Amino acid sequence: MTTQTTSNTLQEISAYLRTLDRVAVTTHVGSDGDAIGASAALVRLMRELGIEAVFCHAEGVPDYLRWLLPEEPLLELPPGYDLLVVDTSRADRTGVPIPGAGARLNLDHHEDNPFYAEYNFVDARAAATAEVVSRLYRELGVEIDREAAQAIYVGIKTDTGGFNFRNISPGAHELVADLLRAGVVPAEVNEKINRRGSLEQLRIVGASLANAVRYGEVLISTVDNEDYARTGAGELDSKEAIDQLRSVEGIDMVAHLREVPQGTKGSLRSESIDVGEIARAFGGGGHKLAAGFTREGMRPKEAKAELIGVLKNTKVDIGDAR
Ligand code: 5GP
Ligand code: MN
């Protein structure tokens, strides 16, 4: 563990990466487009430098993102490889456990990242960790080829909700223009990651929307094992509903509470309320406007009652159910 409190510079990190021989890249549990996009781009970057690079994650790679990392993912950290972690705000949320020797690199954009590696770079203003990886390409003088550009594009597209959230900047749009010049075709990427759903997934999203209840300016949706059994879909499929929940006028915060084997996993989103702080009150974390937590041993309806109780002690306007 390190006690470092300020980011390294990209120059320091680039110089350090060049000294490595064999690296294993991993990312957070429950990986999403930025987690896998940033990982795939970093694996390619290391290989371009002549360094042996693999991706490892105990959960593998979600099917809809496999095209970014087509090799069979390693489920464990291979011995003799230095661990590089991307897009992961906490050392206990990595896809493979951090070994006793520690992680070598922690590259992220979560403002609550506590700098758990030997080298750390966290830019909370970056739209995605993939955007940070693109800066490493530039720093190291490596051209972003079409494959790398697709991986970086997926990270930015997914972490900004398709260029809609408050984390998208002019710089990120300029980067996206370069990615398109490098060969990214947005319609093809959209086809690969957004048009791969099943009817079961559509139905669990429908259940998540139907179960939403409004409390003042807060909208809370719960889905549980009965919903999964009825629709034939899983808990991660249900989370796809979260952006649609945000479409209701007058809602400042949405919570999606879904049953998982340990209890309830919560996802919080807002345009103005610091939901990272609320998630931390439940032992979770994340960004100011997108955060999450897990309540062990609690079913979604209980977790909802608890969340409402906590919100009543904040400035959030939480009225009666409707
Ligand atoms: P999501 O709702 O998509 O799972 O997560 C939203 C954001 O919150 C992501 O940036 C994710 O890393 C973070 N996050 C979600 N769940 C947890 C959690 O249990 N602990 C921490 N520290 N962060 C979380
Ligand atoms: Mn991210």
PDB file of N, CA and C and ligand atoms in Angstrom, residues 89-90 93 110 239 265 267 269 284-287 290-294, ligand 1:
ATOM      1  N   SER A  89     -12.026   2.517  -8.647  1.00  0.00           N
ATOM      2  CA  SER A  89     -11.885   3.530  -7.595  1.00  0.00           C
ATOM      3  C   SER A  89     -11.400   2.958  -6.273  1.00  0.00           C
ATOM      4  N   ARG A  90     -11.453   1.638  -6.128  1.00  0.00           N
ATOM      5  CA  ARG A  90     -10.998   1.086  -4.851  1.00  0.00           C
ATOM      6  C   ARG A  90     -10.251  -0.218  -5.026  1.00  0.00           C
ATOM      7  N   ARG A  93     -12.038  -3.551  -5.342  1.00  0.00           N
ATOM      8  CA  ARG A  93     -13.004  -3.771  -6.427  1.00  0.00           C
ATOM      9  C   ARG A  93     -12.313  -4.194  -7.725  1.00  0.00           C
ATOM     10  N   HIS A 110     -12.122   8.459 -11.154  1.00  0.00           N
ATOM     11  CA  HIS A 110     -13.064   8.598 -10.032  1.00  0.00           C
ATOM     12  C   HIS A 110     -12.439   9.514  -8.982  1.00  0.00           C
ATOM     13  N   LYS A 239     -30.047  -3.325 -14.912  1.00  0.00           N
ATOM     14  CA  LYS A 239     -29.433  -2.001 -14.716  1.00  0.00           C
ATOM     15  C   LYS A 239     -29.524  -1.127 -15.963  1.00  0.00           C
ATOM     16  N   LYS A 265     -27.708  -4.481  -4.727  1.00  0.00           N
ATOM     17  CA  LYS A 265     -26.753  -3.569  -5.355  1.00  0.00           C
ATOM     18  C   LYS A 265     -27.517  -2.323  -5.762  1.00  0.00           C
ATOM     19  N   SER A 267     -27.562   1.489  -7.678  1.00  0.00           N
ATOM     20  CA  SER A 267     -26.934   2.419  -8.616  1.00  0.00           C
ATOM     21  C   SER A 267     -27.659   3.743  -8.483  1.00  0.00           C
ATOM     22  N   ARG A 269     -27.942   7.911  -9.720  1.00  0.00           N
ATOM     23  CA  ARG A 269     -27.588   8.886 -10.756  1.00  0.00           C
ATOM     24  C   ARG A 269     -28.282  10.200 -10.444  1.00  0.00           C
ATOM     25  N   GLY A 284     -20.286   2.372  -0.270  1.00  0.00           N
ATOM     26  CA  GLY A 284     -19.961   2.331  -1.694  1.00  0.00           C
ATOM     27  C   GLY A 284     -19.163   3.551  -2.098  1.00  0.00           C
ATOM     28  N   GLY A 285     -19.314   3.969  -3.346  1.00  0.00           N
ATOM     29  CA  GLY A 285     -18.565   5.136  -3.817  1.00  0.00           C
ATOM     30  C   GLY A 285     -18.841   5.388  -5.280  1.00  0.00           C
ATOM     31  N   GLY A 286     -17.936   6.149  -5.910  1.00  0.00           N
ATOM     32  CA  GLY A 286     -18.098   6.453  -7.330  1.00  0.00           C
ATOM     33  C   GLY A 286     -17.909   7.923  -7.604  1.00  0.00           C
ATOM     34  N   HIS A 287     -18.589   8.412  -8.613  1.00  0.00           N
ATOM     35  CA  HIS A 287     -18.485   9.822  -9.006  1.00  0.00           C
ATOM     36  C   HIS A 287     -19.545  10.637  -8.274  1.00  0.00           C
ATOM     37  N   ALA A 290     -22.721   9.834 -10.464  1.00  0.00           N
ATOM     38  CA  ALA A 290     -22.998   8.414 -10.787  1.00  0.00           C
ATOM     39  C   ALA A 290     -22.240   7.575  -9.779  1.00  0.00           C
ATOM     40  N   ALA A 291     -22.966   6.879  -8.933  1.00  0.00           N
ATOM     41  CA  ALA A 291     -22.292   6.131  -7.878  1.00  0.00           C
ATOM     42  C   ALA A 291     -23.070   4.871  -7.559  1.00  0.00           C
ATOM     43  N   GLY A 292     -22.473   4.024  -6.722  1.00  0.00           N
ATOM     44  CA  GLY A 292     -23.135   2.762  -6.398  1.00  0.00           C
ATOM     45  C   GLY A 292     -22.693   2.219  -5.057  1.00  0.00           C
ATOM     46  N   PHE A 293     -23.415   1.220  -4.589  1.00  0.00           N
ATOM     47  CA  PHE A 293     -23.095   0.600  -3.304  1.00  0.00           C
ATOM     48  C   PHE A 293     -23.739  -0.781  -3.249  1.00  0.00           C
ATOM     49  N   THR A 294     -23.305  -1.601  -2.301  1.00  0.00           N
ATOM     50  CA  THR A 294     -23.912  -2.911  -2.079  1.00  0.00           C
ATOM     51  C   THR A 294     -24.336  -3.010  -0.618  1.00  0.00           C
TER      52      THR A 294
HETATM   53  P1  5GP B   1     -22.846   1.635 -11.424  1.00  0.00           P
HETATM   54  O1  5GP B   1     -24.079   2.199 -10.865  1.00  0.00           O
HETATM   55  O2  5GP B   1     -22.783   1.803 -12.913  1.00  0.00           O
HETATM   56  O3  5GP B   1     -22.553   0.241 -10.965  1.00  0.00           O
HETATM   57  O4  5GP B   1     -21.652   2.495 -10.857  1.00  0.00           O
HETATM   58  C1  5GP B   1     -21.594   3.890 -11.009  1.00  0.00           C
HETATM   59  C2  5GP B   1     -20.260   4.364 -10.503  1.00  0.00           C
HETATM   60  O5  5GP B   1     -20.148   4.105  -9.102  1.00  0.00           O
HETATM   61  C3  5GP B   1     -19.098   3.655 -11.158  1.00  0.00           C
HETATM   62  O6  5GP B   1     -18.115   4.617 -11.409  1.00  0.00           O
HETATM   63  C4  5GP B   1     -18.641   2.643 -10.140  1.00  0.00           C
HETATM   64  O7  5GP B   1     -17.259   2.446 -10.194  1.00  0.00           O
HETATM   65  C5  5GP B   1     -19.057   3.248  -8.819  1.00  0.00           C
HETATM   66  N1  5GP B   1     -19.514   2.199  -7.917  1.00  0.00           N
HETATM   67  C6  5GP B   1     -20.581   1.392  -8.103  1.00  0.00           C
HETATM   68  N2  5GP B   1     -20.731   0.535  -7.068  1.00  0.00           N
HETATM   69  C7  5GP B   1     -19.745   0.820  -6.202  1.00  0.00           C
HETATM   70  C8  5GP B   1     -19.356   0.279  -4.935  1.00  0.00           C
HETATM   71  O8  5GP B   1     -19.967  -0.651  -4.387  1.00  0.00           O
HETATM   72  N3  5GP B   1     -18.256   0.841  -4.357  1.00  0.00           N
HETATM   73  C9  5GP B   1     -17.570   1.870  -4.923  1.00  0.00           C
HETATM   74  N4  5GP B   1     -16.491   2.370  -4.288  1.00  0.00           N
HETATM   75  N5  5GP B   1     -17.902   2.403  -6.102  1.00  0.00           N
HETATM   76  C10 5GP B   1     -18.977   1.891  -6.744  1.00  0.00           C
END
